[in-house]
Amino acid sequence: MTTPEAPAFALPTGSPGELSHADLVGRLAREIYGQGQALSQPFAPELPASPQGLPGLPQGLPQGLPGLPQGPGGAPLPGANLGLSSAPAAGLPQGLQPDASQLGARSLGAPPVGLPGVTGPSVPNLAPAGPVAFDVAAIPSVHPLADPFASRRSLPEFFVPRVPEIAAALPGGGDLHRQTAADHPRANAFAHALAPQSVPADPSRQAGDAAQESARRTGRLSRAPEPAAPASDYYFLAPAAARPTRTTYAQPRVEPSRQPGPAPRLTAQGSSPVAAPFDVERVRRDFPALHQSVNGHPLVWLDNAATTHKPQTVIDATSAFYSRHNSNIHRAAHTLAARSTDLFEGGREKVRRFLNAPTKDDIVFLRGTTEAINLVANSYGRANVGPGDEIIVSTIEHHANIVPWQLLSQATGATLRVIPVNDRGEIIFEQFAALLSGRTKIVSVTHVANALGTINPVSEIIRLSHAYGVPVLVDAAQSSPHIPLDVQALDADFLVFSGHKVFGPTGIGALYGKTHLLAAMPPWQGGGHMIEDVTFTHTVYKGAPEKFEAGTPDIAGAVGLGAALDYLEGVGLPGIAAYEHDLLEYAQAGLAEVKGLRLIGTAREKASVMSFVIEGLENEKVAHHLDARGIAVRSGHHCALPALRRFGVDQSVRASLAFYNTKAEVDVFLRALQTLPRH
């Protein structure tokens, strides 16, 4: 079948059913005729090679656009060399769609087809980062002000419908959708690749699609292990029939951002996301450690930046591993070894999904953030940094993101450069831009500062660094429990986090690295499992991630980390972010009323950390006073001495929140501060 010279579609008139019919057909037609492909051609998105620069940008800087994530159906999209993001060289990449006005222009002269109040605006959070975006025709519908778990019988005036929802309202209902898909199989494949939970691969089957049936039963697609779009893992973007049923988890709800870019971001000032009530008491029931008394008072755990408590599912997962599955992995043929290997690699896949990494081979298990940064410093750093080169960090880093780079600088003759911060604790971006140069070999910055709570603009830092061809490591130890992470949208070269910060076990964490970077890096430690062959004169190493996982790993830790990430996804990080934001603002307003209290770190964008000192009182005395009332906070330098010294102190008291904390606990904390003995 050949592509017609011009489609027979014009701006329709008639009844709502006829208009919706035309809208559905128009969506399919734009994909078919706009691609100029025979209908029998299989769906396989491709991108042309990345450009070396874009017009209108300063010469000498290899500027690029944000890279596109892995394509639908698992097909990797080509990336650029380090520092260059993928972008189409000419035209439009096959299988991708521009906005509505461009679509109309591509329909060979036909006006754009769409109805105000039916097609509605797109949802920016669902679009992949990049110069183009998928057509919203197959994206699950979102009505932000309604209960996402309630069934809808009418279409609100602002909402993005799914193809089956449109079809259901038409004369003929689902039969029309099946007939349209039969006539246009390639367009249906396009829609299914984008939203397999919403669009069946074979609508001609009355019984439905096997993947959709699996999604209805388990919340997962049996034959689509990798999500089609980064944001589709979040419960409020999934169709109702495909939402997992996790009866032990609370289900907070938050309105998705209606502005471009990742969302929701936490801010200490300004408007907060509109959220339905968060069932914090239901969450708290999942954490046994919270239900105890300390010094005769109910425990109030406000030391979450140091470590978090574990839900019962994590405790059960690690216990079950040791009680039933315990075995070493990868190197035996017996049943328990197979079980352990599956559980361990399953944990790796869950980390991949949590970070939206392109492949689980980009995930390396380590003891935590500290070891992960040391690995990058010793492996990537020693291979790429030499005398006269420069490494950039910020003033507000944890010691784990300072000392490894100091050691590398001392060993190689490189120089450590430091981004200054203002009086609110925010990095001065202009100063960062001034530090970047041809001598810069790597930038390593925290996403959320552990002592101040400042949320750094890592996306902007990455884009500017890549303009100079400089890779960026993101320390996500403090952001991972609070903010949704997407390494592809960020275009991060490395990202690290720790299990015990995300309600998982201690002694386990992960490093994400771009495939080509990990492939080029030499091993850091040697031992078993990371080799293909060994003689006394030569060793052949495995590829990543095994190359960096010498010896027996923390298998139970990986299993427990996977269970913790399952739990976080079950509750929903966007809902967690909104709830914690409100709790932080409530707590900081109360701290402002404590006599003599000085809050350190007042960034406009801030996560759930409150560092403070109280005039005339030692920090340790304040912490002991709170502990006597069952309130756990941390006093000391928080492994961030340069950050605190920027504000004229060596130590502070730090109270840090998690999604299982309550306003009642904050009130207990504030009353205790008001009763501090003063002499």
XYZ file of C-alpha atoms in Angstrom:
679
model
C 0.000 0.000 0.000
C 1.379 3.411 -0.915
C 0.988 6.714 0.810
C -1.731 8.858 -0.839
C -0.864 12.171 -2.401
C -3.092 14.003 0.065
C -5.234 12.836 2.972
C -8.971 13.178 2.676
C -9.367 14.971 5.996
C -10.629 18.513 6.503
C -11.792 20.435 9.528
C -15.031 18.630 10.428
C -18.412 19.840 11.527
C -21.322 17.955 13.031
C -22.351 16.253 16.235
C -19.925 15.707 19.144
C -19.687 12.036 18.214
C -18.778 12.859 14.622
C -16.260 15.463 15.743
C -14.648 13.009 18.163
C -14.557 10.431 15.371
C -12.756 12.906 13.140
C -10.377 13.747 15.952
C -9.440 10.081 16.411
C -8.961 9.490 12.701
C -7.011 12.728 12.399
C -4.578 11.647 15.103
C -3.946 8.358 13.350
C -3.711 10.008 9.943
C -1.129 12.531 11.081
C 1.142 9.720 12.193
C 0.650 7.637 9.045
C 0.776 10.270 6.315
C 3.234 12.522 8.113
C 5.832 9.777 8.158
C 5.634 9.023 4.431
C 6.010 5.297 5.172
C 4.177 2.274 3.810
C 1.640 0.966 6.313
C 3.267 -2.441 6.305
C 6.563 -1.084 7.569
C 7.188 -2.132 11.196
C 7.358 0.563 13.824
C 11.044 1.274 14.565
C 11.912 4.801 15.695
C 15.213 6.134 14.442
C 17.129 9.342 14.855
C 19.720 10.875 12.554
C 23.185 11.613 13.801
C 23.669 14.368 16.362
C 24.798 17.767 15.106
C 28.017 19.350 16.150
C 26.354 22.628 16.994
C 23.291 24.733 16.525
C 22.995 28.110 14.801
C 22.631 31.143 16.965
C 24.816 29.853 19.802
C 28.290 31.166 20.615
C 31.071 29.708 18.546
C 33.569 27.538 20.316
C 30.949 25.925 22.529
C 29.643 22.575 21.306
C 26.049 23.417 22.180
C 23.279 20.853 21.877
C 19.758 20.185 22.896
C 18.719 17.869 25.753
C 19.035 14.237 24.747
C 16.079 12.047 24.063
C 15.561 9.001 26.273
C 15.496 5.477 25.042
C 12.929 5.023 22.333
C 9.612 3.245 22.685
C 9.808 -0.500 22.581
C 13.312 -0.502 24.029
C 15.133 0.688 20.899
C 18.080 2.822 21.976
C 18.237 6.251 20.418
C 21.681 7.350 19.268
C 23.497 9.701 21.596
C 26.249 12.157 20.977
C 29.786 12.224 22.203
C 30.373 13.505 25.700
C 29.140 17.059 26.020
C 26.879 16.876 22.983
C 23.237 16.054 23.397
C 21.240 14.275 20.755
C 19.198 16.400 18.355
C 17.849 15.784 14.873
C 20.073 17.032 12.096
C 17.193 17.739 9.722
C 13.498 17.143 9.573
C 11.813 15.119 12.269
C 12.816 11.761 13.703
C 10.694 8.859 12.618
C 8.063 7.839 15.161
C 8.069 11.161 17.004
C 5.547 13.985 16.772
C 5.807 17.793 17.101
C 3.130 20.003 18.615
C -0.372 20.376 17.238
C 0.326 23.308 14.940
C 3.254 21.518 13.338
C 1.174 18.391 12.969
C -1.421 20.323 11.024
C 1.227 21.654 8.687
C 2.518 18.116 8.092
C -0.898 16.788 7.138
C -0.250 17.712 3.496
C -2.284 20.893 3.531
C -5.163 19.795 5.728
C -5.988 22.055 8.672
C -5.201 20.730 12.159
C -7.805 18.357 13.528
C -8.763 18.674 17.189
C -11.492 19.903 19.455
C -11.150 22.382 22.316
C -12.336 20.626 25.444
C -11.720 17.154 24.006
C -8.110 17.000 22.975
C -7.093 19.625 25.539
C -3.545 20.632 26.410
C -0.749 18.132 26.584
C 0.802 17.159 29.887
C 4.403 18.441 29.851
C 5.654 15.931 32.424
C 4.890 13.056 30.067
C 6.983 14.367 27.207
C 10.585 13.195 26.967
C 13.300 15.794 27.296
C 14.259 16.958 23.871
C 13.441 19.227 20.952
C 10.400 17.198 19.958
C 7.643 15.453 21.867
C 5.439 12.455 21.321
C 1.886 13.047 20.153
C -0.411 13.026 23.174
C -3.014 10.858 21.435
C -1.997 7.678 23.240
C -0.935 9.217 26.565
C -3.071 8.202 29.562
C -5.600 10.837 30.483
C -5.023 13.099 33.472
C -7.720 15.083 35.245
C -5.736 16.725 38.052
C -8.607 17.970 40.177
C -10.541 14.722 40.285
C -9.802 11.587 42.267
C -7.526 9.651 39.887
C -8.819 6.377 41.314
C -12.496 7.173 40.643
C -14.159 6.155 37.393
C -15.299 9.002 35.144
C -18.452 8.977 33.054
C -18.011 12.399 31.493
C -15.092 14.261 29.962
C -13.960 17.397 31.868
C -13.282 20.444 29.752
C -9.553 20.222 30.376
C -8.120 16.764 30.091
C -6.080 14.631 27.729
C -8.180 11.670 26.562
C -6.886 8.271 25.582
C -7.805 6.686 22.276
C -10.105 4.078 23.893
C -11.878 6.827 25.846
C -12.597 8.729 22.669
C -13.657 5.556 20.885
C -16.025 4.602 23.718
C -17.971 7.834 23.224
C -18.448 7.297 19.489
C -21.177 5.476 17.597
C -19.887 1.936 17.453
C -17.689 2.384 20.555
C -14.769 -0.025 20.674
C -15.673 -1.487 17.289
C -14.640 1.793 15.665
C -11.273 1.669 17.375
C -10.737 -1.920 16.268
C -11.692 -1.075 12.684
C -9.477 1.997 12.616
C -6.551 0.023 14.015
C -7.115 -2.727 11.465
C -7.024 -0.159 8.655
C -3.965 1.586 10.064
C -1.798 -1.029 11.826
C 1.322 1.105 11.860
C -0.441 3.979 13.585
C -1.838 1.585 16.167
C 1.671 0.191 16.719
C 2.863 3.733 17.307
C 0.144 4.324 19.882
C 0.762 0.943 21.559
C 4.502 1.608 21.801
C 3.799 4.890 23.586
C 1.108 3.645 25.949
C 0.794 -0.156 25.913
C -1.403 -0.059 28.996
C -3.937 2.092 27.153
C -3.795 0.830 23.575
C -3.880 -2.924 22.857
C -1.402 -4.290 20.356
C -4.199 -6.234 18.650
C -7.573 -4.475 19.106
C -9.257 -7.032 16.833
C -9.239 -9.470 19.749
C -12.424 -8.981 21.737
C -10.797 -10.481 24.832
C -8.163 -7.762 24.962
C -4.403 -7.715 24.860
C -2.222 -10.037 26.971
C -0.063 -7.158 28.178
C -3.137 -5.209 29.255
C -4.556 -8.227 31.052
C -1.248 -8.588 32.916
C -1.321 -4.889 33.781
C -4.844 -5.187 35.176
C -3.824 -8.137 37.375
C -0.354 -7.103 38.504
C 0.131 -3.454 37.591
C 3.001 -4.444 35.276
C 3.235 -5.244 31.596
C 4.354 -8.836 31.104
C 6.069 -8.145 27.809
C 7.226 -4.586 28.282
C 9.868 -4.666 31.043
C 11.098 -1.196 30.201
C 8.626 1.706 30.438
C 7.737 3.594 27.299
C 8.026 6.987 28.988
C 9.852 7.989 32.172
C 6.843 9.436 33.932
C 4.550 6.467 33.268
C 5.696 4.734 36.442
C 3.864 7.303 38.576
C 0.471 6.127 39.740
C -1.423 9.284 38.797
C -0.370 9.006 35.156
C -1.411 5.364 34.775
C -4.839 4.313 33.527
C -7.137 3.166 36.300
C -7.270 -0.429 35.099
C -3.493 -0.697 35.084
C -2.774 0.774 38.496
C -1.115 -1.680 40.866
C -3.180 -2.717 43.855
C -0.905 -2.288 46.844
C -3.185 -2.418 49.794
C -0.415 -1.870 52.327
C 0.645 1.484 50.874
C -0.882 4.892 51.168
C -1.853 6.505 47.887
C -1.197 10.251 48.007
C -2.360 12.325 45.097
C -0.809 15.464 43.664
C -1.704 17.661 40.746
C 0.842 17.260 37.935
C 2.608 20.430 36.929
C 1.024 22.262 34.032
C 4.319 23.956 33.218
C 7.144 22.515 31.090
C 9.938 20.655 32.775
C 10.272 18.146 35.593
C 7.761 18.397 38.409
C 6.920 18.865 41.117
C 9.944 20.708 42.490
C 10.109 21.556 46.149
C 10.280 25.227 47.037
C 10.652 26.798 50.436
C 8.798 29.904 49.272
C 6.013 30.571 46.796
C 3.134 28.366 45.784
C 3.103 24.656 46.503
C 1.593 21.865 44.395
C -2.109 21.293 44.966
C -2.411 17.935 46.689
C -5.227 15.844 48.023
C -4.883 14.704 51.649
C -1.875 12.459 52.249
C -2.741 9.495 54.457
C 0.343 9.768 56.652
C -1.104 7.580 59.407
C -1.478 4.753 56.934
C 2.142 5.237 55.888
C 3.320 5.232 59.500
C 1.726 1.839 60.129
C 4.225 0.359 57.676
C 7.257 1.438 59.789
C 7.593 -0.604 62.998
C 10.504 1.431 64.398
C 8.330 4.529 64.640
C 6.024 2.905 67.204
C 8.243 2.933 70.287
C 8.949 5.131 73.265
C 12.279 6.793 73.959
C 12.944 8.242 77.406
C 9.286 7.824 78.262
C 7.980 9.675 75.188
C 6.764 8.526 71.769
C 9.668 8.552 69.310
C 9.785 11.583 66.996
C 12.383 10.719 64.340
C 13.790 13.912 62.810
C 17.195 12.521 61.815
C 16.172 11.342 58.358
C 19.033 13.071 56.532
C 21.392 10.747 58.408
C 19.343 7.579 57.853
C 15.722 6.575 57.394
C 13.636 3.850 58.993
C 12.521 0.800 57.048
C 9.008 -0.291 56.094
C 7.965 -3.814 57.039
C 8.171 -4.890 53.388
C 11.910 -4.151 53.342
C 12.458 -5.990 56.618
C 10.472 -8.963 55.298
C 12.362 -9.008 51.991
C 15.799 -9.145 53.613
C 14.638 -11.667 56.204
C 13.120 -13.899 53.518
C 16.358 -13.820 51.561
C 18.421 -15.092 54.474
C 15.796 -17.564 55.668
C 14.924 -19.130 52.280
C 17.113 -18.080 49.359
C 20.584 -17.489 50.782
C 23.265 -18.378 48.258
C 26.091 -16.753 46.374
C 25.122 -15.546 42.933
C 26.068 -16.057 39.280
C 28.514 -18.898 39.912
C 26.467 -22.033 40.603
C 23.854 -24.156 38.858
C 21.720 -25.111 41.855
C 18.265 -23.782 42.629
C 19.132 -21.437 45.489
C 21.883 -19.823 43.407
C 19.375 -19.226 40.629
C 16.893 -17.717 43.096
C 19.514 -15.447 44.637
C 20.769 -14.327 41.249
C 17.261 -13.497 40.100
C 16.574 -11.527 43.286
C 19.883 -9.645 43.050
C 19.475 -8.764 39.388
C 15.825 -7.947 40.066
C 17.050 -5.343 42.544
C 19.265 -3.894 39.830
C 16.302 -3.637 37.471
C 14.308 -1.821 40.159
C 17.128 0.712 40.548
C 17.165 1.159 36.777
C 13.437 1.847 36.798
C 13.704 4.198 39.800
C 16.290 6.311 37.962
C 14.860 5.742 34.468
C 18.255 4.513 33.266
C 18.343 3.167 29.692
C 19.556 -0.287 30.756
C 20.275 -2.098 34.008
C 23.858 -2.616 32.845
C 24.360 1.083 33.617
C 23.694 0.358 37.330
C 26.604 -0.650 39.576
C 25.934 -1.864 43.115
C 28.278 -0.464 45.767
C 28.223 0.150 49.527
C 26.678 3.572 49.062
C 27.217 7.105 47.822
C 30.692 7.421 49.339
C 32.063 4.316 47.643
C 30.372 5.247 44.369
C 32.060 8.668 44.277
C 35.388 7.065 45.159
C 34.947 4.618 42.286
C 34.390 7.424 39.776
C 37.284 9.467 41.183
C 39.689 6.521 41.062
C 38.570 4.913 37.822
C 37.326 7.714 35.576
C 39.399 10.366 37.343
C 42.791 8.672 37.204
C 42.251 7.811 33.539
C 41.227 11.323 32.496
C 42.660 13.874 34.949
C 46.279 15.025 34.861
C 48.575 17.898 35.871
C 47.012 21.303 35.311
C 43.490 19.939 34.950
C 40.635 21.147 37.134
C 37.786 19.528 39.072
C 34.766 21.572 40.163
C 32.678 21.008 43.302
C 30.479 23.372 45.316
C 30.874 24.911 48.761
C 27.917 22.954 50.174
C 29.108 19.420 49.412
C 29.214 16.486 51.826
C 32.759 15.462 52.710
C 32.238 12.334 50.559
C 32.083 14.623 47.519
C 35.148 16.624 48.540
C 37.795 14.279 49.940
C 37.933 11.781 46.996
C 38.539 14.668 44.595
C 41.180 16.149 46.890
C 42.969 12.793 46.903
C 42.745 12.635 43.114
C 44.096 16.184 42.813
C 47.025 15.385 45.076
C 47.825 12.234 43.095
C 47.586 13.827 39.639
C 48.579 17.470 40.094
C 45.078 18.704 39.276
C 43.354 21.646 40.986
C 40.078 21.565 42.908
C 37.836 24.546 42.115
C 34.891 25.488 44.370
C 31.581 27.118 43.381
C 30.662 29.773 45.996
C 27.182 30.161 47.506
C 25.211 33.234 48.516
C 23.825 34.063 51.959
C 20.788 31.844 51.374
C 23.000 28.845 50.627
C 22.357 28.849 46.862
C 25.218 28.358 44.439
C 26.096 31.491 42.465
C 25.549 30.248 38.942
C 27.492 33.057 37.291
C 30.527 32.083 39.362
C 30.125 28.484 38.277
C 30.039 29.576 34.640
C 33.233 31.562 35.191
C 34.984 28.512 36.658
C 34.292 26.310 33.627
C 37.080 26.195 31.083
C 38.950 23.894 28.753
C 40.915 22.679 31.781
C 37.812 21.368 33.551
C 37.684 17.568 33.472
C 34.681 16.822 35.696
C 32.016 18.625 37.725
C 30.684 16.861 40.837
C 27.784 18.470 42.708
C 25.140 17.521 45.209
C 21.501 17.587 44.156
C 20.293 18.431 47.684
C 22.756 19.738 50.261
C 22.721 17.539 53.366
C 23.482 20.335 55.851
C 21.336 23.113 54.332
C 18.638 21.408 52.275
C 19.404 23.569 49.221
C 18.206 22.049 45.941
C 20.893 22.773 43.374
C 19.910 23.490 39.740
C 21.587 20.310 38.515
C 19.807 20.338 35.159
C 21.244 23.765 34.339
C 24.647 22.758 35.719
C 24.680 19.706 33.460
C 23.648 21.641 30.350
C 26.306 24.297 30.824
C 28.987 21.716 31.635
C 28.124 19.694 28.543
C 28.547 22.828 26.441
C 32.214 22.585 27.416
C 32.336 18.818 26.908
C 32.610 18.252 30.687
C 30.879 15.278 32.388
C 28.865 15.785 35.570
C 28.423 13.556 38.616
C 25.243 14.158 40.639
C 25.256 13.215 44.326
C 21.609 12.222 44.855
C 21.996 10.826 48.377
C 19.683 13.481 49.824
C 17.393 14.017 46.834
C 16.544 10.365 46.147
C 14.059 10.048 49.066
C 12.306 13.319 48.227
C 12.363 14.125 44.492
C 11.628 12.014 41.388
C 14.874 11.285 39.536
C 15.312 10.768 35.800
C 18.896 10.408 34.633
C 17.899 10.582 30.980
C 15.922 13.802 31.372
C 18.776 15.303 33.404
C 21.347 13.909 30.946
C 23.535 13.121 33.973
C 26.795 11.332 33.215
C 27.019 9.787 36.685
C 24.483 9.713 39.532
C 24.933 8.094 42.940
C 22.705 7.381 45.938
C 22.551 5.261 49.108
C 20.009 2.631 50.089
C 19.648 3.655 53.722
C 18.525 7.161 52.689
C 15.619 5.731 50.664
C 14.204 3.541 53.464
C 16.361 0.566 52.444
C 19.212 -1.336 54.130
C 22.555 0.135 55.120
C 25.700 -0.865 53.252
C 24.129 -0.838 49.793
C 23.877 1.876 47.164
C 24.148 2.392 43.448
C 26.086 4.230 40.782
C 24.502 5.090 37.451
C 26.906 5.824 34.629
C 26.387 6.383 30.941
C 27.151 3.234 28.985
C 30.094 4.598 27.004
C 31.704 6.075 30.126
C 31.485 2.843 32.116
C 32.808 0.890 29.142
C 35.893 3.109 28.918
C 36.652 3.118 32.659
C 39.219 0.667 34.062
C 38.355 -1.522 37.071
C 38.932 -0.008 40.482
C 39.124 -3.196 42.567
C 40.092 -6.706 41.451
C 38.748 -10.070 42.532
C 36.228 -12.735 41.720
C 33.312 -12.420 39.304
C 34.642 -9.305 37.542
C 36.861 -11.324 35.179
C 36.467 -13.308 31.984
C 39.894 -14.948 32.149
C 42.974 -14.771 34.375
C 46.563 -15.864 33.809
C 49.672 -14.785 35.677
C 50.509 -12.420 32.835
C 47.146 -11.100 31.715
C 43.533 -10.660 32.871
C 40.474 -10.133 30.707
C 37.715 -8.198 32.490
C 33.974 -8.434 32.115
C 32.005 -5.408 31.014
C 29.973 -3.123 33.232
C 28.487 -3.522 35.749
C 30.362 -6.715 36.729
C 33.723 -5.023 36.036
C 33.130 -2.832 39.105
C 31.599 -5.464 41.421
C 34.552 -7.570 42.512
C 33.858 -10.201 45.165
C 30.615 -11.256 46.802
C 28.245 -8.287 46.894
C 25.643 -7.396 49.506
C 22.992 -9.613 47.935
C 20.432 -9.180 50.692
C 21.067 -5.437 50.600
C 20.254 -5.318 46.885
C 17.062 -7.277 47.538
C 16.086 -4.929 50.362
C 16.925 -1.866 48.270
C 14.652 -3.150 45.524
C 11.849 -3.616 48.048
C 12.380 -0.071 49.344
C 12.157 1.385 45.840
C 8.991 -0.637 45.235
C 7.567 0.913 48.381
C 8.485 4.454 47.327
C 6.931 3.941 43.916
C 3.837 2.508 45.549
C 3.371 5.637 47.646
C 4.460 7.941 44.818
C 7.414 10.334 44.955
C 5.477 13.289 43.512
C 2.963 12.963 46.356
C 5.806 12.586 48.855
C 7.439 15.754 47.506
C 4.236 17.764 47.866
C 3.490 16.503 51.378
C 7.038 17.120 52.632
C 7.063 20.582 51.095
C 4.005 21.590 53.105
C 5.459 20.020 56.253
C 8.759 21.874 55.769
C 7.034 25.235 55.395
C 4.937 24.553 58.491
C 8.045 23.652 60.518
C 10.127 26.598 59.323
C 7.320 29.005 60.187
C 7.371 27.605 63.719
C 11.153 27.862 63.992
C 10.919 31.575 63.180
C 9.084 32.060 66.495
C 11.823 30.446 68.636
C 13.773 33.138 70.462
C 17.400 33.432 69.362
C 17.125 30.735 66.685
C 19.047 31.300 63.450
C 18.159 29.103 60.482
C 21.157 28.214 58.327
C 20.147 27.635 54.731
C 17.168 29.609 53.471
C 17.296 28.716 49.787
C 14.235 29.469 47.706
C 14.266 25.860 46.539
C 14.836 23.620 49.497
C 14.210 20.051 50.623
C 13.263 18.782 54.070
C 16.311 19.883 56.097
C 16.430 22.540 58.835
C 19.842 23.419 60.246
C 19.918 25.997 63.022
C 21.808 27.387 65.966
C 20.310 29.073 69.047
C 22.056 32.057 70.535
C 23.649 31.314 73.895
C 23.080 27.534 73.736
C 25.453 24.768 72.727
C 24.193 22.592 69.890
C 24.796 19.395 71.830
C 22.822 20.730 74.786
C 19.879 21.472 72.482
C 20.040 17.953 71.027
C 20.142 16.374 74.505
C 17.168 18.475 75.601
C 15.186 17.213 72.607
C 16.286 13.607 73.101
C 15.003 13.678 76.675
C 11.578 14.272 75.132
C 11.899 11.460 72.578
C 12.896 13.741 69.697
C 15.849 12.567 67.593
C 17.827 15.297 65.815
C 21.507 15.502 64.918
C 24.063 17.950 66.237
C 27.564 18.372 64.836
C 29.162 19.298 61.529
C 27.084 16.829 59.473
C 30.158 15.937 57.376
C 29.841 19.335 55.707
C 32.319 21.637 57.455
C 32.981 23.942 54.470
C 29.247 24.502 54.084
C 28.719 25.442 57.744
C 31.860 27.583 57.915
C 30.509 29.639 55.015
C 27.882 30.782 57.582
C 30.329 31.361 60.413
C 29.742 28.172 62.431
C 31.428 24.804 62.781
C 28.353 22.927 63.968
C 24.591 23.151 64.007
C 21.477 21.287 65.090
C 19.801 19.570 62.145
C 16.197 18.389 62.035
C 15.268 16.568 58.837
C 11.847 15.373 57.711
C 10.495 12.360 55.856
C 7.047 11.528 54.520
C 6.183 9.560 57.680
C 6.559 12.646 59.889
C 3.448 14.580 60.915
C 2.458 18.105 61.875
C 1.740 16.777 65.360
C 5.376 15.653 65.617
C 6.532 19.032 64.369
C 4.428 20.655 67.096
C 6.081 18.451 69.746
C 9.483 19.484 68.363
C 8.609 23.197 68.385
C 7.173 23.092 71.923
C 10.361 21.406 73.134
C 12.458 24.190 71.623
C 10.270 26.793 73.306
C 10.944 25.169 76.697
C 14.738 25.132 76.378
C 16.332 26.192 79.690
C 18.140 29.514 79.258
C 20.555 31.056 81.723
